[in-house]
mmCIF file of C-alpha atoms in Angstrom:
data_model
loop_
_atom_site.group_PDB
_atom_site.id
_atom_site.type_symbol
_atom_site.label_atom_id
_atom_site.label_comp_id
_atom_site.label_asym_id
_atom_site.label_seq_id
_atom_site.Cartn_x
_atom_site.Cartn_y
_atom_site.Cartn_z
ATOM 1 C CA MET F 25 141.577 49.820 127.179
ATOM 2 C CA VAL F 26 138.304 49.404 129.099
ATOM 3 C CA ALA F 27 137.439 46.251 127.150
ATOM 4 C CA GLN F 28 140.791 44.692 128.063
ATOM 5 C CA ALA F 29 140.442 45.269 131.815
ATOM 6 C CA LYS F 30 138.532 43.629 134.657
ATOM 7 C CA VAL F 31 138.684 46.861 136.672
ATOM 8 C CA VAL F 32 139.565 50.435 135.759
ATOM 9 C CA LEU F 33 141.197 52.560 138.481
ATOM 10 C CA THR F 34 141.149 56.288 137.743
ATOM 11 C CA THR F 35 142.713 59.178 139.647
ATOM 12 C CA VAL F 36 142.097 61.736 136.876
ATOM 13 C CA GLY F 37 140.126 64.597 138.367
ATOM 14 C CA PRO F 38 138.349 66.877 138.643
ATOM 15 C CA TYR F 39 135.942 64.098 137.795
ATOM 16 C CA ALA F 40 133.125 66.478 136.920
ATOM 17 C CA GLN F 41 135.329 67.641 134.028
ATOM 18 C CA HIS F 42 137.099 64.429 133.033
ATOM 19 C CA GLY F 43 135.200 61.474 134.478
ATOM 20 C CA GLU F 44 131.923 60.798 132.698
ATOM 21 C CA LYS F 45 133.182 59.326 129.415
ATOM 22 C CA LEU F 46 135.131 56.682 131.322
ATOM 23 C CA VAL F 47 132.156 55.813 133.531
ATOM 24 C CA SER F 48 129.941 55.530 130.457
ATOM 25 C CA ALA F 49 132.427 53.227 128.729
ATOM 26 C CA CYS F 50 132.780 51.000 131.796
ATOM 27 C CA VAL F 51 129.018 50.637 132.181
ATOM 28 C CA ARG F 52 128.483 49.841 128.498
ATOM 29 C CA ILE F 53 131.426 47.442 128.193
ATOM 30 C CA LYS F 54 130.745 45.845 131.613
ATOM 31 C CA THR F 55 134.046 46.653 133.311
ATOM 32 C CA ASP F 56 134.124 47.519 137.029
ATOM 33 C CA TYR F 57 135.433 50.967 138.030
ATOM 34 C CA VAL F 58 136.899 52.728 141.085
ATOM 35 C CA ASP F 59 137.784 56.390 141.619
ATOM 36 C CA LEU F 60 138.821 58.944 144.250
ATOM 37 C CA THR F 61 136.147 61.543 143.677
ATOM 38 C CA GLY F 62 135.237 63.957 146.436
ATOM 39 C CA GLU F 63 132.736 65.724 144.171
ATOM 40 C CA PRO F 64 129.121 65.041 145.238
ATOM 41 C CA GLN F 65 127.717 66.575 142.071
ATOM 42 C CA PHE F 66 129.667 64.044 139.983
ATOM 43 C CA VAL F 67 128.360 61.126 142.064
ATOM 44 C CA ARG F 68 124.812 62.423 141.712
ATOM 45 C CA ARG F 69 125.085 62.818 137.934
ATOM 46 C CA MET F 70 126.595 59.369 137.463
ATOM 47 C CA ALA F 71 123.864 57.834 139.627
ATOM 48 C CA GLU F 72 121.147 59.654 137.669
ATOM 49 C CA LYS F 73 122.542 58.654 134.288
ATOM 50 C CA TYR F 74 124.113 55.239 134.804
ATOM 51 C CA HIS F 75 122.932 53.498 137.986
ATOM 52 C CA ASP F 76 120.048 51.570 136.426
ATOM 53 C CA LEU F 77 122.102 50.399 133.437
ATOM 54 C CA ALA F 78 125.012 49.447 135.720
ATOM 55 C CA VAL F 79 122.623 47.322 137.800
ATOM 56 C CA GLN F 80 121.262 45.716 134.635
ATOM 57 C CA ASN F 81 124.799 45.032 133.328
ATOM 58 C CA ASN F 82 126.093 43.851 136.717
ATOM 59 C CA VAL F 83 128.832 46.514 136.670
ATOM 60 C CA LEU F 84 130.142 48.192 139.832
ATOM 61 C CA ILE F 85 130.914 51.909 139.579
ATOM 62 C CA VAL F 86 132.475 52.581 142.984
ATOM 63 C CA ASN F 87 133.050 56.235 143.831
ATOM 64 C CA GLY F 88 135.003 57.645 146.762
ATOM 65 C CA CYS F 89 137.679 54.965 147.226
ATOM 66 C CA GLY F 90 140.253 57.186 148.951
ATOM 67 C CA MET F 91 140.349 59.399 152.022
ATOM 68 C CA ASP F 92 137.079 60.654 150.573
ATOM 69 C CA SER F 93 135.300 58.641 151.766
ATOM 70 C CA ILE F 94 136.527 55.190 152.876
ATOM 71 C CA PRO F 95 137.213 56.035 156.559
ATOM 72 C CA SER F 96 133.768 57.644 156.854
ATOM 73 C CA ASP F 97 131.971 55.020 154.793
ATOM 74 C CA LEU F 98 133.599 51.843 156.118
ATOM 75 C CA GLY F 99 133.799 53.236 159.671
ATOM 76 C CA THR F 100 130.048 53.818 159.706
ATOM 77 C CA PHE F 101 129.500 50.420 158.095
ATOM 78 C CA LEU F 102 131.579 48.690 160.829
ATOM 79 C CA VAL F 103 129.563 50.328 163.607
ATOM 80 C CA ALA F 104 126.218 49.457 162.002
ATOM 81 C CA ASP F 105 127.352 45.920 161.164
ATOM 82 C CA LEU F 106 128.438 45.277 164.772
ATOM 83 C CA LEU F 107 125.199 46.634 166.267
ATOM 84 C CA ALA F 108 123.243 44.432 163.854
ATOM 85 C CA THR F 109 125.227 41.226 164.361
ATOM 86 C CA ALA F 110 126.003 41.515 168.097
ATOM 87 C CA LYS F 111 122.732 43.026 169.313
ATOM 88 C CA GLY F 112 120.228 42.645 166.485
ATOM 89 C CA LEU F 113 119.696 46.409 166.455
ATOM 90 C CA GLN F 114 119.586 49.071 163.791
ATOM 91 C CA THR F 115 121.684 52.241 163.923
ATOM 92 C CA GLN F 116 120.104 55.601 164.566
ATOM 93 C CA GLN F 117 123.207 57.805 164.700
ATOM 94 C CA VAL F 118 126.920 57.790 163.861
ATOM 95 C CA LYS F 119 129.273 60.626 164.770
ATOM 96 C CA TYR F 120 132.719 60.891 163.160
ATOM 97 C CA SER F 121 135.610 62.847 164.645
ATOM 98 C CA LEU F 122 139.031 63.438 163.156
ATOM 99 C CA VAL F 123 141.032 63.113 166.381
ATOM 100 C CA GLU F 124 144.468 63.835 164.933
ATOM 101 C CA GLY F 125 146.203 63.947 161.609
ATOM 102 C CA SER F 126 148.963 65.359 159.485
ATOM 103 C CA GLY F 127 148.972 65.636 155.718
ATOM 104 C CA GLY F 128 149.247 67.956 152.763
ATOM 105 C CA PHE F 129 146.882 69.252 150.107
ATOM 106 C CA SER F 130 147.515 68.764 146.418
ATOM 107 C CA GLY F 131 146.710 71.014 143.507
ATOM 108 C CA GLY F 132 144.303 68.375 142.215
ATOM 109 C CA THR F 133 142.374 68.286 145.490
ATOM 110 C CA ILE F 134 142.110 72.071 145.541
ATOM 111 C CA ALA F 135 140.883 72.087 141.940
ATOM 112 C CA SER F 136 138.276 69.382 142.613
ATOM 113 C CA LEU F 137 136.937 71.059 145.756
ATOM 114 C CA GLY F 138 137.022 74.538 144.271
ATOM 115 C CA LEU F 139 135.279 73.569 141.055
ATOM 116 C CA ILE F 140 132.283 72.192 142.950
ATOM 117 C CA ALA F 141 130.961 75.742 143.228
ATOM 118 C CA SER F 142 131.654 76.801 139.633
ATOM 119 C CA ASP F 143 130.335 73.501 138.243
ATOM 120 C CA LEU F 144 126.862 74.175 139.645
ATOM 121 C CA SER F 145 124.357 76.987 139.438
ATOM 122 C CA PRO F 146 123.937 79.012 142.655
ATOM 123 C CA ALA F 147 120.658 77.178 143.368
ATOM 124 C CA GLU F 148 122.221 73.743 142.771
ATOM 125 C CA PHE F 149 125.202 74.608 144.953
ATOM 126 C CA ALA F 150 122.888 75.757 147.727
ATOM 127 C CA GLU F 151 120.990 72.462 147.448
ATOM 128 C CA LEU F 152 124.220 70.457 147.660
ATOM 129 C CA LYS F 153 125.294 72.246 150.836
ATOM 130 C CA ALA F 154 121.869 72.001 152.473
ATOM 131 C CA ASN F 155 120.931 68.407 151.627
ATOM 132 C CA ALA F 156 122.875 65.515 153.174
ATOM 133 C CA ASN F 157 120.960 63.242 150.773
ATOM 134 C CA TYR F 158 122.240 65.116 147.712
ATOM 135 C CA ALA F 159 124.127 62.113 146.261
ATOM 136 C CA VAL F 160 120.963 59.985 146.347
ATOM 137 C CA PRO F 161 118.952 61.164 143.331
ATOM 138 C CA GLU F 162 116.834 58.001 143.659
ATOM 139 C CA SER F 163 115.302 59.536 146.789
ATOM 140 C CA LYS F 164 113.136 62.640 146.916
ATOM 141 C CA GLU F 165 113.770 63.029 150.659
ATOM 142 C CA VAL F 166 115.729 66.111 151.690
ATOM 143 C CA ILE F 167 117.805 65.449 154.812
ATOM 144 C CA PRO F 168 119.134 68.667 156.337
ATOM 145 C CA ALA F 169 122.945 68.616 156.435
ATOM 146 C CA LYS F 170 124.218 69.319 159.937
ATOM 147 C CA SER F 171 127.601 70.878 160.651
ATOM 148 C CA VAL F 172 129.108 70.573 164.108
ATOM 149 C CA VAL F 173 130.491 73.993 165.095
ATOM 150 C CA ASN F 174 132.273 74.860 168.363
ATOM 151 C CA THR F 175 130.429 72.246 170.425
ATOM 152 C CA PHE F 176 131.518 70.150 173.415
ATOM 153 C CA ASP F 177 130.667 66.509 172.749
ATOM 154 C CA LYS F 178 130.310 64.204 175.740
ATOM 155 C CA ASP F 179 130.907 61.046 173.726
ATOM 156 C CA PHE F 180 134.250 62.337 172.444
ATOM 157 C CA ASP F 181 134.920 64.256 175.679
ATOM 158 C CA SER F 182 136.262 67.210 173.737
ATOM 159 C CA TYR F 183 135.310 70.277 171.737
ATOM 160 C CA GLN F 184 134.323 69.572 168.158
ATOM 161 C CA THR F 185 134.056 71.755 165.094
ATOM 162 C CA VAL F 186 133.737 71.466 161.325
ATOM 163 C CA ALA F 187 135.560 68.657 159.499
ATOM 164 C CA ILE F 188 137.350 69.864 156.392
ATOM 165 C CA MET F 189 136.068 67.075 154.102
ATOM 166 C CA GLU F 190 132.566 66.733 155.506
ATOM 167 C CA LEU F 191 130.904 67.948 152.293
ATOM 168 C CA PRO F 192 131.651 64.820 150.216
ATOM 169 C CA ASN F 193 131.944 62.382 153.122
ATOM 170 C CA ILE F 194 128.516 63.023 154.621
ATOM 171 C CA ARG F 195 126.820 62.690 151.257
ATOM 172 C CA ASN F 196 128.645 59.455 150.451
ATOM 173 C CA VAL F 197 127.616 57.947 153.798
ATOM 174 C CA TYR F 198 123.994 58.826 153.100
ATOM 175 C CA ARG F 199 124.275 57.129 149.694
ATOM 176 C CA SER F 200 125.444 54.014 151.550
ATOM 177 C CA HIS F 201 122.499 54.388 153.933
ATOM 178 C CA TRP F 202 120.147 54.439 150.933
ATOM 179 C CA PHE F 203 121.254 50.900 150.064
ATOM 180 C CA ASN F 204 122.145 49.510 153.504
ATOM 181 C CA LYS F 205 119.177 50.990 155.418
ATOM 182 C CA TYR F 206 121.128 51.502 158.645
ATOM 183 C CA GLY F 207 118.076 52.536 160.633
ATOM 184 C CA PRO F 208 114.990 54.770 160.742
ATOM 185 C CA ASP F 209 115.803 58.494 160.818
ATOM 186 C CA PHE F 210 119.509 57.653 160.573
ATOM 187 C CA GLU F 211 121.773 60.638 161.258
ATOM 188 C CA TYR F 212 125.445 61.076 160.373
ATOM 189 C CA THR F 213 127.728 64.002 161.218
ATOM 190 C CA GLU F 214 131.436 64.776 160.958
ATOM 191 C CA SER F 215 133.656 66.985 163.086
ATOM 192 C CA SER F 216 137.254 67.574 164.131
ATOM 193 C CA THR F 217 138.553 67.271 167.690
ATOM 194 C CA CYS F 218 139.952 70.491 169.168
ATOM 195 C CA PRO F 219 141.971 70.990 172.369
ATOM 196 C CA ASN F 220 139.555 73.576 173.799
ATOM 197 C CA TYR F 221 136.836 76.073 172.907
ATOM 198 C CA PHE F 222 139.281 78.666 171.603
ATOM 199 C CA GLY F 223 140.994 76.030 169.486
ATOM 200 C CA SER F 224 137.636 75.157 167.966
ATOM 201 C CA LEU F 225 137.012 78.829 167.152
ATOM 202 C CA ALA F 226 140.386 79.063 165.419
ATOM 203 C CA MET F 227 139.807 75.847 163.459
ATOM 204 C CA THR F 228 136.364 77.014 162.373
ATOM 205 C CA SER F 229 137.780 80.302 161.097
ATOM 206 C CA VAL F 230 140.526 78.539 159.139
ATOM 207 C CA VAL F 231 138.180 76.036 157.480
ATOM 208 C CA TYR F 232 135.506 78.567 156.536
ATOM 209 C CA SER F 233 138.135 81.003 155.244
ATOM 210 C CA LEU F 234 139.769 78.276 153.145
ATOM 211 C CA PHE F 235 136.506 77.287 151.491
ATOM 212 C CA GLY F 236 135.486 80.912 151.080
ATOM 213 C CA VAL F 237 138.624 81.443 149.006
ATOM 214 C CA MET F 238 138.334 78.158 147.068
ATOM 215 C CA TRP F 239 134.699 78.749 146.199
ATOM 216 C CA SER F 240 135.371 82.133 144.618
ATOM 217 C CA SER F 241 136.694 82.140 141.064
ATOM 218 C CA ILE F 242 139.459 84.641 141.821
ATOM 219 C CA GLY F 243 140.494 82.848 145.020
ATOM 220 C CA LEU F 244 140.612 79.460 143.290
ATOM 221 C CA LYS F 245 142.809 80.847 140.488
ATOM 222 C CA MET F 246 145.197 82.306 143.068
ATOM 223 C CA MET F 247 145.412 79.026 144.998
ATOM 224 C CA LEU F 248 146.055 77.016 141.837
ATOM 225 C CA ARG F 249 148.833 79.406 140.836
ATOM 226 C CA MET F 250 150.509 78.707 144.175
ATOM 227 C CA MET F 251 149.750 74.961 144.027
ATOM 228 C CA PRO F 252 148.975 73.891 140.440
ATOM 229 C CA GLN F 253 147.378 70.585 139.556
ATOM 230 C CA GLY F 254 149.978 67.834 139.686
ATOM 231 C CA SER F 255 151.739 69.319 142.714
ATOM 232 C CA GLY F 256 151.588 67.863 146.209
ATOM 233 C CA PRO F 257 153.553 66.951 149.340
ATOM 234 C CA SER F 258 157.104 65.592 149.180
ATOM 235 C CA ASP F 259 157.959 61.921 149.674
ATOM 236 C CA GLU F 260 159.300 62.789 153.127
ATOM 237 C CA SER F 261 156.074 64.561 154.085
ATOM 238 C CA ILE F 262 154.016 61.618 152.835
ATOM 239 C CA LYS F 263 155.969 59.229 155.062
ATOM 240 C CA LYS F 264 155.506 61.498 158.108
ATOM 241 C CA GLY F 265 151.752 61.849 157.662
ATOM 242 C CA PHE F 266 149.098 60.012 159.667
ATOM 243 C CA PHE F 267 145.495 60.193 160.871
ATOM 244 C CA THR F 268 143.237 58.820 163.594
ATOM 245 C CA ILE F 269 139.451 58.894 163.292
ATOM 246 C CA HIS F 270 136.884 57.823 165.891
ATOM 247 C CA LEU F 271 133.286 56.982 165.006
ATOM 248 C CA ILE F 272 130.682 56.480 167.725
ATOM 249 C CA GLY F 273 127.329 54.963 166.868
ATOM 250 C CA LYS F 274 124.075 54.657 168.773
ATOM 251 C CA SER F 275 121.516 51.944 168.158
ATOM 252 C CA THR F 276 117.772 52.126 168.034
ATOM 253 C CA PRO F 277 116.312 51.224 171.482
ATOM 254 C CA ASN F 278 116.209 47.524 172.381
ATOM 255 C CA ALA F 279 113.218 45.759 173.971
ATOM 256 C CA ALA F 280 114.093 47.297 177.343
ATOM 257 C CA GLY F 281 114.261 50.775 175.850
ATOM 258 C CA GLU F 282 118.056 50.897 176.135
ATOM 259 C CA VAL F 283 120.376 52.373 173.514
ATOM 260 C CA VAL F 284 123.598 50.490 172.749
ATOM 261 C CA LYS F 285 126.744 52.305 171.624
ATOM 262 C CA ALA F 286 129.640 51.089 169.470
ATOM 263 C CA LYS F 287 132.916 52.722 168.532
ATOM 264 C CA ALA F 288 135.109 52.299 165.473
ATOM 265 C CA ILE F 289 138.696 53.510 165.193
ATOM 266 C CA VAL F 290 140.252 54.076 161.784
ATOM 267 C CA LYS F 291 143.961 54.866 161.517
ATOM 268 C CA GLY F 292 146.499 55.443 158.772
ATOM 269 C CA THR F 293 150.260 55.699 159.112
ATOM 270 C CA SER F 294 151.167 57.983 156.203
ATOM 271 C CA ASP F 295 149.813 61.097 154.483
ATOM 272 C CA PRO F 296 146.010 60.695 154.299
ATOM 273 C CA GLY F 297 145.612 61.999 150.766
ATOM 274 C CA TYR F 298 148.621 60.228 149.278
ATOM 275 C CA GLY F 299 150.082 57.299 151.230
ATOM 276 C CA GLU F 300 146.830 56.010 152.715
ATOM 277 C CA THR F 301 144.679 56.945 149.740
ATOM 278 C CA SER F 302 147.057 54.937 147.516
ATOM 279 C CA LYS F 303 146.407 51.899 149.716
ATOM 280 C CA MET F 304 142.669 52.456 149.749
ATOM 281 C CA ILE F 305 142.076 52.799 146.026
ATOM 282 C CA SER F 306 144.582 50.057 145.125
ATOM 283 C CA GLU F 307 142.994 47.573 147.521
ATOM 284 C CA SER F 308 139.543 48.560 146.246
ATOM 285 C CA ALA F 309 140.559 47.750 142.683
ATOM 286 C CA LEU F 310 142.250 44.499 143.734
ATOM 287 C CA CYS F 311 139.177 43.489 145.713
ATOM 288 C CA LEU F 312 137.001 43.839 142.616
ATOM 289 C CA ALA F 313 139.556 42.083 140.423
ATOM 290 C CA LEU F 314 140.303 39.150 142.728
ATOM 291 C CA GLN F 315 137.226 38.731 144.939
ATOM 292 C CA ARG F 316 134.379 39.737 142.627
ATOM 293 C CA HIS F 317 132.788 36.292 143.048
ATOM 294 C CA GLN F 318 132.344 36.973 146.793
ATOM 295 C CA ILE F 319 130.481 40.248 146.332
ATOM 296 C CA GLY F 320 126.787 39.692 146.903
ATOM 297 C CA THR F 321 127.484 36.989 149.517
ATOM 298 C CA SER F 322 127.710 37.016 153.314
ATOM 299 C CA ALA F 323 131.475 37.598 152.981
ATOM 300 C CA THR F 324 130.759 41.320 152.626
ATOM 301 C CA GLY F 325 128.989 41.568 156.010
ATOM 302 C CA SER F 326 125.490 41.664 157.410
ATOM 303 C CA PHE F 327 124.147 44.095 154.795
ATOM 304 C CA LYS F 328 123.344 42.729 151.336
ATOM 305 C CA SER F 329 125.985 44.062 148.948
ATOM 306 C CA MET F 330 125.262 45.435 145.494
ATOM 307 C CA THR F 331 126.661 43.510 142.531
ATOM 308 C CA GLY F 332 125.979 46.346 140.101
ATOM 309 C CA GLY F 333 125.219 50.051 140.160
ATOM 310 C CA VAL F 334 126.745 53.408 141.067
ATOM 311 C CA VAL F 335 127.675 52.516 144.617
ATOM 312 C CA THR F 336 130.064 53.098 147.519
ATOM 313 C CA PRO F 337 132.859 50.939 148.961
ATOM 314 C CA SER F 338 130.708 49.677 151.852
ATOM 315 C CA THR F 339 127.689 48.829 149.691
ATOM 316 C CA SER F 340 129.759 46.787 147.259
ATOM 317 C CA MET F 341 132.831 45.320 148.991
ATOM 318 C CA GLY F 342 132.060 45.842 152.690
ATOM 319 C CA MET F 343 134.032 43.508 154.979
ATOM 320 C CA LEU F 344 136.070 42.149 152.064
ATOM 321 C CA LEU F 345 137.658 45.576 151.662
ATOM 322 C CA VAL F 346 137.984 46.105 155.419
ATOM 323 C CA GLU F 347 140.059 42.930 155.686
ATOM 324 C CA ARG F 348 142.234 43.883 152.728
ATOM 325 C CA LEU F 349 142.941 47.315 154.228
ATOM 326 C CA ARG F 350 143.812 45.773 157.589
ATOM 327 C CA LYS F 351 146.348 43.543 155.861
ATOM 328 C CA ALA F 352 147.705 46.613 154.043
ATOM 329 C CA GLY F 353 148.545 48.220 157.399
ATOM 330 C CA MET F 354 145.495 50.354 158.171
ATOM 331 C CA THR F 355 143.566 50.065 161.443
ATOM 332 C CA PHE F 356 139.833 49.307 161.318
ATOM 333 C CA ASP F 357 138.790 48.378 164.866
ATOM 334 C CA VAL F 358 135.276 48.241 166.251
ATOM 335 C CA ALA F 359 133.817 47.330 169.643
ATOM 336 C CA LEU F 360 130.716 47.803 171.763
ATOM 337 C CA LEU F 361 130.938 50.462 174.459
#
């Protein structure tokens, strides 16, 4: 099957359990690959084992081509690209906020998130949670992972607290930074917008409780009994879903010592994990199949794109994928502030 394809698109997770043989085959046979993984330990292992050979074979292994982590990855990329092209400046910080959204969990998502803990030793799991650079095994630098908890943010003009999918998203953005070199001491955080301080407290309690249950073996078994793998939201719920994400970036100081800000807005008009994720991974695969000859050229944006390796959407397809997703009905806007 792999030998007959230009691109393999896989949604079969948890990837840490089912993904490696397919990645290995794609790298050896020289077939490009896209997936939906939100499992940082899987990305790290694939990078450790297959990145160098994928570069040598000119094969793109593109992880995180769904809600985890295209809005985070391409949103950050848009901000950094605009600061570079419009002002000639690097990016020192990007902050992501989930402003609003509606969507459902699936049994597969719960299994993938829950198995992160059981797939690793306690020490490895602690390292994953503490190190934002965890998915960059090529680097020995440990970047402390920062969670935003019950904080008023002036840029967003609202209270912010933990984002439910920050664990994979933050680590994928730092993998992109490893290749794109957004700026010295680059910092990326994720949060969710809350109506007030008490709303942020409630949201924090819900998120931490949810992961506390998922990351215990008994709790995960109970959740998967209630929502087994293969289950998910109804067609009606998928159609009613949506999300809006804002990303605000700050540049390195210019010659006058001034910092320039830029803002990206990413929107989807259906369930994030189903309707919009279907668009994102499908357009990622089509981009590799139909526009592979443009990857590695200026068509991908101001950052040099990778033509082989274990990479991210922004470090391979960049602006090519942004344009495809815009045509598919998603919003990817960016402007200087």
